mmCIF file of C-alpha atoms in Angstrom:
data_model
loop_
_atom_site.group_PDB
_atom_site.id
_atom_site.type_symbol
_atom_site.label_atom_id
_atom_site.label_comp_id
_atom_site.label_asym_id
_atom_site.label_seq_id
_atom_site.Cartn_x
_atom_site.Cartn_y
_atom_site.Cartn_z
ATOM 1 C CA MET A 1 0.005 0.020 0.025
ATOM 2 C CA ILE A 2 1.231 3.466 -0.879
ATOM 3 C CA THR A 3 1.286 5.862 2.074
ATOM 4 C CA PHE A 4 1.073 9.641 1.835
ATOM 5 C CA PHE A 5 2.330 11.686 4.728
ATOM 6 C CA ASN A 6 1.360 15.360 5.213
ATOM 7 C CA ASP A 7 4.583 17.010 6.348
ATOM 8 C CA SER A 8 2.747 20.290 6.852
ATOM 9 C CA HIS A 9 0.401 18.885 9.466
ATOM 10 C CA GLN A 10 2.523 20.285 12.310
ATOM 11 C CA ALA A 11 1.688 23.828 11.169
ATOM 12 C CA HIS A 12 -1.766 23.356 12.693
ATOM 13 C CA ALA A 13 -1.001 23.403 16.403
ATOM 14 C CA PRO A 14 -3.551 25.321 18.498
ATOM 15 C CA GLU A 15 -2.718 25.487 22.147
ATOM 16 C CA PHE A 16 -6.085 24.773 23.728
ATOM 17 C CA GLU A 17 -9.770 23.980 23.237
ATOM 18 C CA PHE A 18 -12.855 23.966 25.424
ATOM 19 C CA PHE A 19 -14.134 20.594 26.680
ATOM 20 C CA ARG A 20 -17.240 20.486 28.867
ATOM 21 C CA GLY A 21 -16.835 24.144 29.656
ATOM 22 C CA GLU A 22 -13.205 23.878 30.668
ATOM 23 C CA ARG A 23 -10.116 25.178 28.878
ATOM 24 C CA VAL A 24 -8.011 22.049 28.180
ATOM 25 C CA ALA A 25 -5.017 21.055 26.009
ATOM 26 C CA CYS A 26 -6.119 20.014 22.528
ATOM 27 C CA PHE A 27 -6.961 16.379 22.001
ATOM 28 C CA GLU A 28 -6.203 16.717 18.257
ATOM 29 C CA THR A 29 -2.423 17.283 18.309
ATOM 30 C CA PRO A 30 0.543 16.963 15.973
ATOM 31 C CA GLU A 31 1.713 13.999 17.964
ATOM 32 C CA ARG A 32 -1.170 11.934 16.574
ATOM 33 C CA ALA A 33 0.250 11.869 13.084
ATOM 34 C CA GLU A 34 3.811 11.476 14.321
ATOM 35 C CA TYR A 35 2.925 8.317 16.218
ATOM 36 C CA VAL A 36 1.416 6.841 13.055
ATOM 37 C CA LYS A 37 4.448 7.942 11.009
ATOM 38 C CA ALA A 38 6.796 6.294 13.465
ATOM 39 C CA ARG A 39 4.910 2.990 13.388
ATOM 40 C CA LEU A 40 4.682 3.049 9.597
ATOM 41 C CA THR A 41 8.432 3.631 9.272
ATOM 42 C CA GLU A 42 9.149 0.915 11.865
ATOM 43 C CA ARG A 43 7.121 -1.564 9.849
ATOM 44 C CA GLY A 44 8.929 -0.691 6.574
ATOM 45 C CA HIS A 45 6.245 1.430 4.897
ATOM 46 C CA HIS A 46 7.604 4.075 2.587
ATOM 47 C CA LEU A 47 6.042 7.524 2.984
ATOM 48 C CA GLN A 48 5.664 9.960 0.182
ATOM 49 C CA SER A 49 4.442 13.521 -0.280
ATOM 50 C CA ALA A 50 1.425 14.768 -2.101
ATOM 51 C CA GLN A 51 1.773 15.354 -5.823
ATOM 52 C CA VAL A 52 -1.708 16.774 -6.647
ATOM 53 C CA ASP A 53 -2.979 20.257 -5.939
ATOM 54 C CA SER A 54 -6.447 19.754 -4.496
ATOM 55 C CA ARG A 55 -7.697 23.294 -5.099
ATOM 56 C CA ALA A 56 -9.835 22.337 -8.111
ATOM 57 C CA VAL A 57 -11.558 19.403 -6.421
ATOM 58 C CA LEU A 58 -12.013 21.399 -3.197
ATOM 59 C CA GLY A 59 -13.988 23.897 -5.230
ATOM 60 C CA THR A 60 -16.487 21.153 -6.124
ATOM 61 C CA VAL A 61 -17.083 19.874 -2.555
ATOM 62 C CA HIS A 62 -16.747 23.149 -0.656
ATOM 63 C CA ALA A 63 -18.349 26.530 -1.157
ATOM 64 C CA PRO A 64 -15.984 29.120 -2.699
ATOM 65 C CA ARG A 65 -16.682 31.759 0.018
ATOM 66 C CA TYR A 66 -15.913 29.228 2.724
ATOM 67 C CA LEU A 67 -12.601 28.328 1.145
ATOM 68 C CA ASP A 68 -11.711 31.978 0.796
ATOM 69 C CA PHE A 69 -12.514 32.644 4.426
ATOM 70 C CA LEU A 70 -10.505 29.682 5.672
ATOM 71 C CA GLU A 71 -7.466 30.502 3.539
ATOM 72 C CA HIS A 72 -7.313 34.071 4.823
ATOM 73 C CA ALA A 73 -8.744 33.616 8.340
ATOM 74 C CA TRP A 74 -5.509 33.937 10.226
ATOM 75 C CA ARG A 75 -4.450 37.019 8.255
ATOM 76 C CA ASP A 76 -7.814 38.611 8.946
ATOM 77 C CA TRP A 77 -7.590 37.713 12.629
ATOM 78 C CA LEU A 78 -4.160 39.341 12.991
ATOM 79 C CA ALA A 79 -5.448 42.512 11.233
ATOM 80 C CA LEU A 80 -8.113 42.991 13.925
ATOM 81 C CA ALA A 81 -5.859 43.992 16.791
ATOM 82 C CA PRO A 82 -2.183 44.033 17.961
ATOM 83 C CA GLY A 83 -1.349 40.916 19.921
ATOM 84 C CA ASN A 84 -3.842 38.650 18.196
ATOM 85 C CA ASP A 85 -0.945 36.414 17.181
ATOM 86 C CA ARG A 86 -0.841 35.361 20.833
ATOM 87 C CA CYS A 87 -4.612 34.540 20.964
ATOM 88 C CA GLN A 88 -6.839 31.870 19.477
ATOM 89 C CA PRO A 89 -10.076 33.038 17.838
ATOM 90 C CA PHE A 90 -13.340 31.357 18.776
ATOM 91 C CA PRO A 91 -16.795 32.004 17.418
ATOM 92 C CA SER A 92 -19.383 33.427 19.832
ATOM 93 C CA ILE A 93 -22.458 33.633 17.599
ATOM 94 C CA TRP A 94 -23.965 31.228 15.063
ATOM 95 C CA PRO A 95 -26.738 31.850 12.472
ATOM 96 C CA VAL A 96 -29.199 29.234 13.743
ATOM 97 C CA ARG A 97 -32.733 28.677 12.545
ATOM 98 C CA SER A 98 -34.434 32.062 11.760
ATOM 99 C CA LEU A 99 -31.146 33.992 11.437
ATOM 100 C CA ARG A 100 -29.782 34.591 7.926
ATOM 101 C CA SER A 101 -26.661 32.855 6.588
ATOM 102 C CA ASP A 102 -26.818 34.081 2.969
ATOM 103 C CA ILE A 103 -25.148 37.390 3.755
ATOM 104 C CA GLU A 104 -21.529 37.283 4.887
ATOM 105 C CA PRO A 105 -20.878 39.785 7.724
ATOM 106 C CA LEU A 106 -17.880 42.048 7.690
ATOM 107 C CA ASN A 107 -17.111 41.313 11.364
ATOM 108 C CA PHE A 108 -14.489 38.526 11.632
ATOM 109 C CA ILE A 109 -15.933 36.811 14.691
ATOM 110 C CA ALA A 110 -19.400 36.826 13.013
ATOM 111 C CA ARG A 111 -17.908 35.265 9.900
ATOM 112 C CA LEU A 112 -16.121 32.668 12.072
ATOM 113 C CA GLY A 113 -19.523 31.770 13.537
ATOM 114 C CA LEU A 114 -21.048 31.671 10.083
ATOM 115 C CA TYR A 115 -18.507 29.068 8.987
ATOM 116 C CA SER A 116 -18.403 27.023 12.228
ATOM 117 C CA MET A 117 -20.730 24.337 13.529
ATOM 118 C CA ASP A 118 -19.197 24.506 16.976
ATOM 119 C CA ASN A 119 -16.405 26.151 18.932
ATOM 120 C CA GLY A 120 -14.351 22.923 18.865
ATOM 121 C CA SER A 121 -12.135 23.673 15.902
ATOM 122 C CA PRO A 122 -9.520 26.215 17.091
ATOM 123 C CA LEU A 123 -7.536 28.030 14.430
ATOM 124 C CA SER A 124 -3.803 28.604 14.472
ATOM 125 C CA ALA A 125 -1.371 30.328 12.158
ATOM 126 C CA GLY A 126 -0.828 27.198 10.029
ATOM 127 C CA THR A 127 -4.348 25.788 9.916
ATOM 128 C CA TRP A 128 -4.965 26.475 6.213
ATOM 129 C CA GLN A 129 -1.495 25.214 5.258
ATOM 130 C CA ALA A 130 -2.002 21.954 7.158
ATOM 131 C CA ALA A 131 -5.566 21.376 6.047
ATOM 132 C CA LYS A 132 -4.806 22.123 2.386
ATOM 133 C CA ALA A 133 -1.812 19.798 2.407
ATOM 134 C CA GLY A 134 -4.032 17.081 3.841
ATOM 135 C CA ALA A 135 -6.531 17.584 1.048
ATOM 136 C CA ASP A 136 -3.633 17.451 -1.447
ATOM 137 C CA ALA A 137 -2.596 14.083 0.022
ATOM 138 C CA ALA A 138 -6.181 12.743 -0.306
ATOM 139 C CA ALA A 139 -6.401 13.903 -3.905
ATOM 140 C CA SER A 140 -2.970 12.396 -4.638
ATOM 141 C CA ALA A 141 -3.959 9.099 -3.141
ATOM 142 C CA ALA A 142 -7.165 9.042 -5.148
ATOM 143 C CA ALA A 143 -5.345 9.864 -8.402
ATOM 144 C CA LEU A 144 -2.785 7.105 -7.812
ATOM 145 C CA VAL A 145 -5.346 4.436 -6.947
ATOM 146 C CA ALA A 146 -7.650 5.452 -9.767
ATOM 147 C CA ALA A 147 -4.779 5.137 -12.264
ATOM 148 C CA GLY A 148 -3.934 1.673 -10.992
ATOM 149 C CA HIS A 149 -0.435 1.696 -12.385
ATOM 150 C CA GLY A 150 1.826 -1.060 -11.147
ATOM 151 C CA GLY A 151 -1.055 -2.963 -9.636
ATOM 152 C CA ILE A 152 -1.553 -0.340 -6.881
ATOM 153 C CA ARG A 153 -5.036 -0.841 -5.431
ATOM 154 C CA ALA A 154 -4.863 1.083 -2.214
ATOM 155 C CA ALA A 155 -3.346 4.131 -0.531
ATOM 156 C CA PHE A 156 -3.314 5.507 3.008
ATOM 157 C CA CYS A 157 -3.247 9.227 3.885
ATOM 158 C CA CYS A 158 -1.469 9.824 7.194
ATOM 159 C CA SER A 159 -2.661 13.357 7.666
ATOM 160 C CA ARG A 160 -4.232 15.818 10.112
ATOM 161 C CA PRO A 161 -6.273 17.805 10.871
ATOM 162 C CA PRO A 162 -9.095 15.351 10.200
ATOM 163 C CA GLY A 163 -11.937 16.224 7.791
ATOM 164 C CA HIS A 164 -15.201 14.326 8.014
ATOM 165 C CA HIS A 165 -17.118 16.886 10.125
ATOM 166 C CA ALA A 166 -16.344 19.692 7.627
ATOM 167 C CA GLY A 167 -19.311 20.424 5.403
ATOM 168 C CA ALA A 168 -19.515 22.281 2.167
ATOM 169 C CA ASP A 169 -19.431 25.629 3.983
ATOM 170 C CA PHE A 170 -18.484 24.987 7.614
ATOM 171 C CA MET A 171 -15.780 23.650 9.900
ATOM 172 C CA GLY A 172 -16.356 21.625 13.046
ATOM 173 C CA GLY A 173 -15.140 18.825 15.252
ATOM 174 C CA TYR A 174 -11.408 19.601 14.570
ATOM 175 C CA CYS A 175 -12.155 19.452 10.783
ATOM 176 C CA PHE A 176 -11.643 22.164 8.167
ATOM 177 C CA LEU A 177 -11.468 20.537 4.751
ATOM 178 C CA ASN A 178 -13.245 17.240 4.025
ATOM 179 C CA ASN A 179 -10.478 14.853 2.860
ATOM 180 C CA ALA A 180 -12.790 11.903 2.361
ATOM 181 C CA ALA A 181 -15.078 14.030 0.120
ATOM 182 C CA ALA A 182 -12.056 15.305 -1.840
ATOM 183 C CA ALA A 183 -10.864 11.719 -2.363
ATOM 184 C CA ALA A 184 -14.279 10.476 -3.441
ATOM 185 C CA GLN A 185 -14.818 13.368 -5.837
ATOM 186 C CA SER A 186 -11.334 12.890 -7.290
ATOM 187 C CA MET A 187 -12.117 9.236 -7.979
ATOM 188 C CA ARG A 188 -15.371 10.202 -9.650
ATOM 189 C CA ASP A 189 -13.518 12.748 -11.778
ATOM 190 C CA ALA A 190 -10.985 10.025 -12.701
ATOM 191 C CA GLY A 191 -13.774 7.807 -14.088
ATOM 192 C CA ALA A 192 -15.218 5.814 -11.233
ATOM 193 C CA GLY A 193 -18.934 5.580 -11.883
ATOM 194 C CA ARG A 194 -19.931 4.765 -8.300
ATOM 195 C CA VAL A 195 -17.849 5.503 -5.228
ATOM 196 C CA ALA A 196 -18.652 4.336 -1.665
ATOM 197 C CA ILE A 197 -17.482 6.205 1.406
ATOM 198 C CA LEU A 198 -17.379 4.138 4.607
ATOM 199 C CA ASP A 199 -16.845 6.177 7.753
ATOM 200 C CA VAL A 200 -15.801 4.069 10.753
ATOM 201 C CA ASP A 201 -14.970 6.950 13.103
ATOM 202 C CA TYR A 202 -16.734 6.906 16.490
ATOM 203 C CA HIS A 203 -18.417 10.178 15.540
ATOM 204 C CA HIS A 204 -20.765 10.467 12.587
ATOM 205 C CA GLY A 205 -19.283 12.019 9.483
ATOM 206 C CA ASN A 206 -21.941 14.720 9.225
ATOM 207 C CA GLY A 207 -19.934 16.884 6.823
ATOM 208 C CA THR A 208 -19.426 14.021 4.351
ATOM 209 C CA GLN A 209 -23.098 13.040 4.506
ATOM 210 C CA SER A 210 -24.257 16.589 3.882
ATOM 211 C CA ILE A 211 -21.940 17.052 0.858
ATOM 212 C CA PHE A 212 -23.262 13.992 -0.981
ATOM 213 C CA TYR A 213 -26.765 13.709 0.459
ATOM 214 C CA GLY A 214 -28.520 14.478 -2.821
ATOM 215 C CA ARG A 215 -26.328 12.383 -5.059
ATOM 216 C CA PRO A 216 -26.612 8.734 -6.207
ATOM 217 C CA ASP A 217 -23.027 8.509 -7.483
ATOM 218 C CA VAL A 218 -21.463 8.480 -3.994
ATOM 219 C CA LEU A 219 -22.843 6.075 -1.409
ATOM 220 C CA CYS A 220 -22.178 7.279 2.135
ATOM 221 C CA ILE A 221 -22.207 4.817 5.026
ATOM 222 C CA SER A 222 -21.298 5.632 8.620
ATOM 223 C CA VAL A 223 -20.958 3.301 11.662
ATOM 224 C CA HIS A 224 -20.866 5.538 14.739
ATOM 225 C CA GLY A 225 -22.037 6.380 18.242
ATOM 226 C CA ASP A 226 -25.745 7.170 18.499
ATOM 227 C CA PRO A 227 -26.211 10.943 17.997
ATOM 228 C CA LEU A 228 -28.854 10.974 20.738
ATOM 229 C CA THR A 229 -25.942 10.963 23.148
ATOM 230 C CA GLU A 230 -22.779 11.417 21.029
ATOM 231 C CA TYR A 231 -21.272 14.248 18.974
ATOM 232 C CA PRO A 232 -22.271 15.667 16.532
ATOM 233 C CA PHE A 233 -25.741 15.101 17.947
ATOM 234 C CA PHE A 234 -27.751 16.753 15.146
ATOM 235 C CA LEU A 235 -27.039 14.310 12.309
ATOM 236 C CA GLY A 236 -26.376 10.564 11.979
ATOM 237 C CA HIS A 237 -29.777 9.042 12.680
ATOM 238 C CA ALA A 238 -30.870 5.870 10.881
ATOM 239 C CA ASP A 239 -33.758 7.599 9.106
ATOM 240 C CA GLU A 240 -31.378 9.871 7.128
ATOM 241 C CA THR A 241 -31.322 7.975 3.817
ATOM 242 C CA GLY A 242 -30.662 10.704 1.227
ATOM 243 C CA GLN A 243 -32.883 13.095 -0.629
ATOM 244 C CA GLY A 244 -33.968 13.681 -4.208
ATOM 245 C CA GLU A 245 -31.707 11.701 -6.545
ATOM 246 C CA GLY A 246 -29.718 10.679 -3.540
ATOM 247 C CA GLU A 247 -32.592 8.892 -1.792
ATOM 248 C CA GLY A 248 -31.386 5.458 -0.665
ATOM 249 C CA PHE A 249 -27.711 6.325 -0.997
ATOM 250 C CA ASN A 250 -27.011 7.280 2.594
ATOM 251 C CA LEU A 251 -26.880 4.652 5.346
ATOM 252 C CA ASN A 252 -26.322 5.479 8.987
ATOM 253 C CA LEU A 253 -25.704 2.671 11.472
ATOM 254 C CA PRO A 254 -25.767 4.336 14.924
ATOM 255 C CA LEU A 255 -24.724 2.164 17.870
ATOM 256 C CA PRO A 256 -25.122 2.837 21.624
ATOM 257 C CA ALA A 257 -22.176 4.103 23.532
ATOM 258 C CA GLY A 258 -20.288 1.259 25.221
ATOM 259 C CA CYS A 259 -21.461 -1.433 22.814
ATOM 260 C CA ALA A 260 -19.319 -4.528 22.440
ATOM 261 C CA ALA A 261 -16.908 -5.087 19.554
ATOM 262 C CA SER A 262 -19.088 -7.974 18.339
ATOM 263 C CA ARG A 263 -22.009 -5.687 17.756
ATOM 264 C CA TRP A 264 -19.757 -3.127 16.016
ATOM 265 C CA PHE A 265 -18.566 -5.817 13.603
ATOM 266 C CA GLU A 266 -22.182 -6.813 12.915
ATOM 267 C CA ALA A 267 -22.779 -3.201 11.777
ATOM 268 C CA LEU A 268 -19.624 -3.274 9.755
ATOM 269 C CA GLU A 269 -20.817 -6.395 7.969
ATOM 270 C CA GLN A 270 -24.094 -4.688 7.199
ATOM 271 C CA ALA A 271 -22.146 -1.767 5.737
ATOM 272 C CA CYS A 272 -19.989 -4.064 3.619
ATOM 273 C CA GLN A 273 -23.003 -5.878 2.255
ATOM 274 C CA ARG A 274 -24.550 -2.564 1.247
ATOM 275 C CA ILE A 275 -21.361 -1.604 -0.573
ATOM 276 C CA CYS A 276 -21.467 -4.873 -2.480
ATOM 277 C CA ARG A 277 -25.126 -4.372 -3.494
ATOM 278 C CA TYR A 278 -24.236 -0.839 -4.659
ATOM 279 C CA ARG A 279 -21.609 -2.357 -7.010
ATOM 280 C CA ALA A 280 -19.122 0.346 -6.096
ATOM 281 C CA ASP A 281 -16.159 0.925 -8.441
ATOM 282 C CA ALA A 282 -14.001 2.401 -5.657
ATOM 283 C CA LEU A 283 -14.016 2.847 -1.875
ATOM 284 C CA VAL A 284 -12.930 5.692 0.415
ATOM 285 C CA VAL A 285 -12.533 4.817 4.103
ATOM 286 C CA ALA A 286 -12.777 7.584 6.604
ATOM 287 C CA LEU A 287 -10.533 5.831 9.081
ATOM 288 C CA GLY A 288 -11.401 7.046 12.526
ATOM 289 C CA LEU A 289 -9.514 5.072 15.190
ATOM 290 C CA ASP A 290 -11.355 6.545 18.165
ATOM 291 C CA THR A 291 -13.376 3.320 18.376
ATOM 292 C CA PHE A 292 -10.426 2.052 20.431
ATOM 293 C CA ALA A 293 -11.392 1.069 23.938
ATOM 294 C CA GLU A 294 -8.876 3.409 25.536
ATOM 295 C CA ASP A 295 -9.789 6.520 23.539
ATOM 296 C CA PRO A 296 -10.244 9.385 25.982
ATOM 297 C CA ILE A 297 -13.304 10.987 24.326
ATOM 298 C CA SER A 298 -15.119 7.996 22.794
ATOM 299 C CA LYS A 299 -17.000 4.963 24.116
ATOM 300 C CA PHE A 300 -16.579 1.875 21.946
ATOM 301 C CA ALA A 301 -14.608 -1.217 22.857
ATOM 302 C CA LEU A 302 -12.359 -2.217 19.987
ATOM 303 C CA ARG A 303 -8.859 -3.480 20.842
ATOM 304 C CA SER A 304 -5.786 -3.254 18.669
ATOM 305 C CA GLY A 305 -6.295 -6.696 17.224
ATOM 306 C CA ASP A 306 -9.754 -5.735 16.083
ATOM 307 C CA PHE A 307 -8.267 -3.233 13.700
ATOM 308 C CA SER A 308 -6.484 -6.028 11.870
ATOM 309 C CA ARG A 309 -9.861 -7.686 11.436
ATOM 310 C CA LEU A 310 -11.338 -4.431 10.138
ATOM 311 C CA GLY A 311 -8.553 -4.238 7.565
ATOM 312 C CA ARG A 312 -9.045 -7.811 6.399
ATOM 313 C CA ARG A 313 -12.793 -7.302 5.929
ATOM 314 C CA LEU A 314 -12.265 -4.166 3.875
ATOM 315 C CA GLY A 315 -9.564 -5.842 1.844
ATOM 316 C CA ALA A 316 -11.976 -8.685 1.022
ATOM 317 C CA LEU A 317 -14.243 -6.210 -0.782
ATOM 318 C CA GLY A 318 -11.601 -6.202 -3.522
ATOM 319 C CA LEU A 319 -12.047 -2.496 -4.397
ATOM 320 C CA PRO A 320 -9.578 0.229 -5.224
ATOM 321 C CA THR A 321 -9.388 1.905 -1.825
ATOM 322 C CA VAL A 322 -8.223 5.172 -0.296
ATOM 323 C CA PHE A 323 -7.892 5.417 3.473
ATOM 324 C CA VAL A 324 -7.929 8.880 5.067
ATOM 325 C CA LEU A 325 -7.035 9.254 8.748
ATOM 326 C CA GLU A 326 -9.775 10.819 10.821
ATOM 327 C CA GLY A 327 -10.139 10.767 14.635
ATOM 328 C CA GLY A 328 -8.382 8.798 17.340
ATOM 329 C CA TYR A 329 -7.069 10.447 20.470
ATOM 330 C CA ALA A 330 -5.281 7.691 22.362
ATOM 331 C CA ALA A 331 -2.254 9.053 20.529
ATOM 332 C CA ALA A 332 0.323 6.555 21.657
ATOM 333 C CA ALA A 333 -1.746 3.639 20.332
ATOM 334 C CA LEU A 334 -2.735 5.373 17.125
ATOM 335 C CA GLY A 335 0.210 4.122 15.143
ATOM 336 C CA VAL A 336 -0.310 0.447 16.074
ATOM 337 C CA ASN A 337 -4.011 0.619 15.323
ATOM 338 C CA ALA A 338 -3.552 2.368 11.961
ATOM 339 C CA VAL A 339 -0.883 -0.044 10.802
ATOM 340 C CA ASN A 340 -2.983 -2.991 11.877
ATOM 341 C CA VAL A 341 -5.752 -1.797 9.531
ATOM 342 C CA ILE A 342 -3.315 -1.334 6.675
ATOM 343 C CA GLU A 343 -1.568 -4.667 7.082
ATOM 344 C CA GLY A 344 -4.859 -6.477 7.644
ATOM 345 C CA PHE A 345 -6.099 -5.011 4.341
ATOM 346 C CA GLU A 346 -2.948 -6.208 2.561
ATOM 347 C CA GLU A 347 -3.392 -9.748 3.950
ATOM 348 C CA ALA A 348 -6.881 -10.093 2.469
#
């Protein structure tokens, strides 16, 4: 399997976030990707850099005004007041329900609220650089797998920040650009008639669902914690099946917090059977590893060996596959769990 590593990921390094009302050190840190890189290198995997500029494909899965805001957000923040380089901006108002979102305010904090689904995605000086490089890696992986030269059927993107909570015009849940969406759209553009996205993160991939919700050419499936109790709360229910031409092409498999690994794998099998019935030409896996039993902010029970089983099941689908790293906050175990998926896939 070819592995892409986003060397620019360390540029996104906010100092703190808010968790249950408290200011805490960020859970989503540069160390996450470095642990995965170290394990990949130890196991003999060669890491390469992105070769594709994702700007064109990002313009098809994200709104232009959102991309413009995100690219220039740190510059605009610094222009507000002296000393802002020592502060992290957070939104304080959101355009919910009866408020308008079609007009972009001039006020920076108001625009930050317009383009945020929560206050859990702190910006830093290098956020755009890191997120854009991650999208470049996803697009590069998709291009390589779609071409199929040399018998390459899979690629893994070791990148951060993650992306699956980012919608067409908003950030959230540590996510800024939707790497899984960029990979799926890149594979469609390369000629894949039907692409399946399988999200196995503990948290529902609300951004990915919303981007493709009206489309039949991208099947979105997510196995995740029940949004009645788990983030992102307001999307991810089983009755969300798509709309318009996309009706029937979205499958959510919410599971109760604390459920056993055996039940999780039953849901995974249901997802795999749906991918087979869809007759997908290619697969994108939003590889969240926060289903690990020791994850500090999630509540599933998978152990490290279970990730090998996950990889083998996905490999058995026999599809050209792109993996993009999503969540997983037991950082020291992240490398082992990621490589177990990759090597399990290769064994299939």
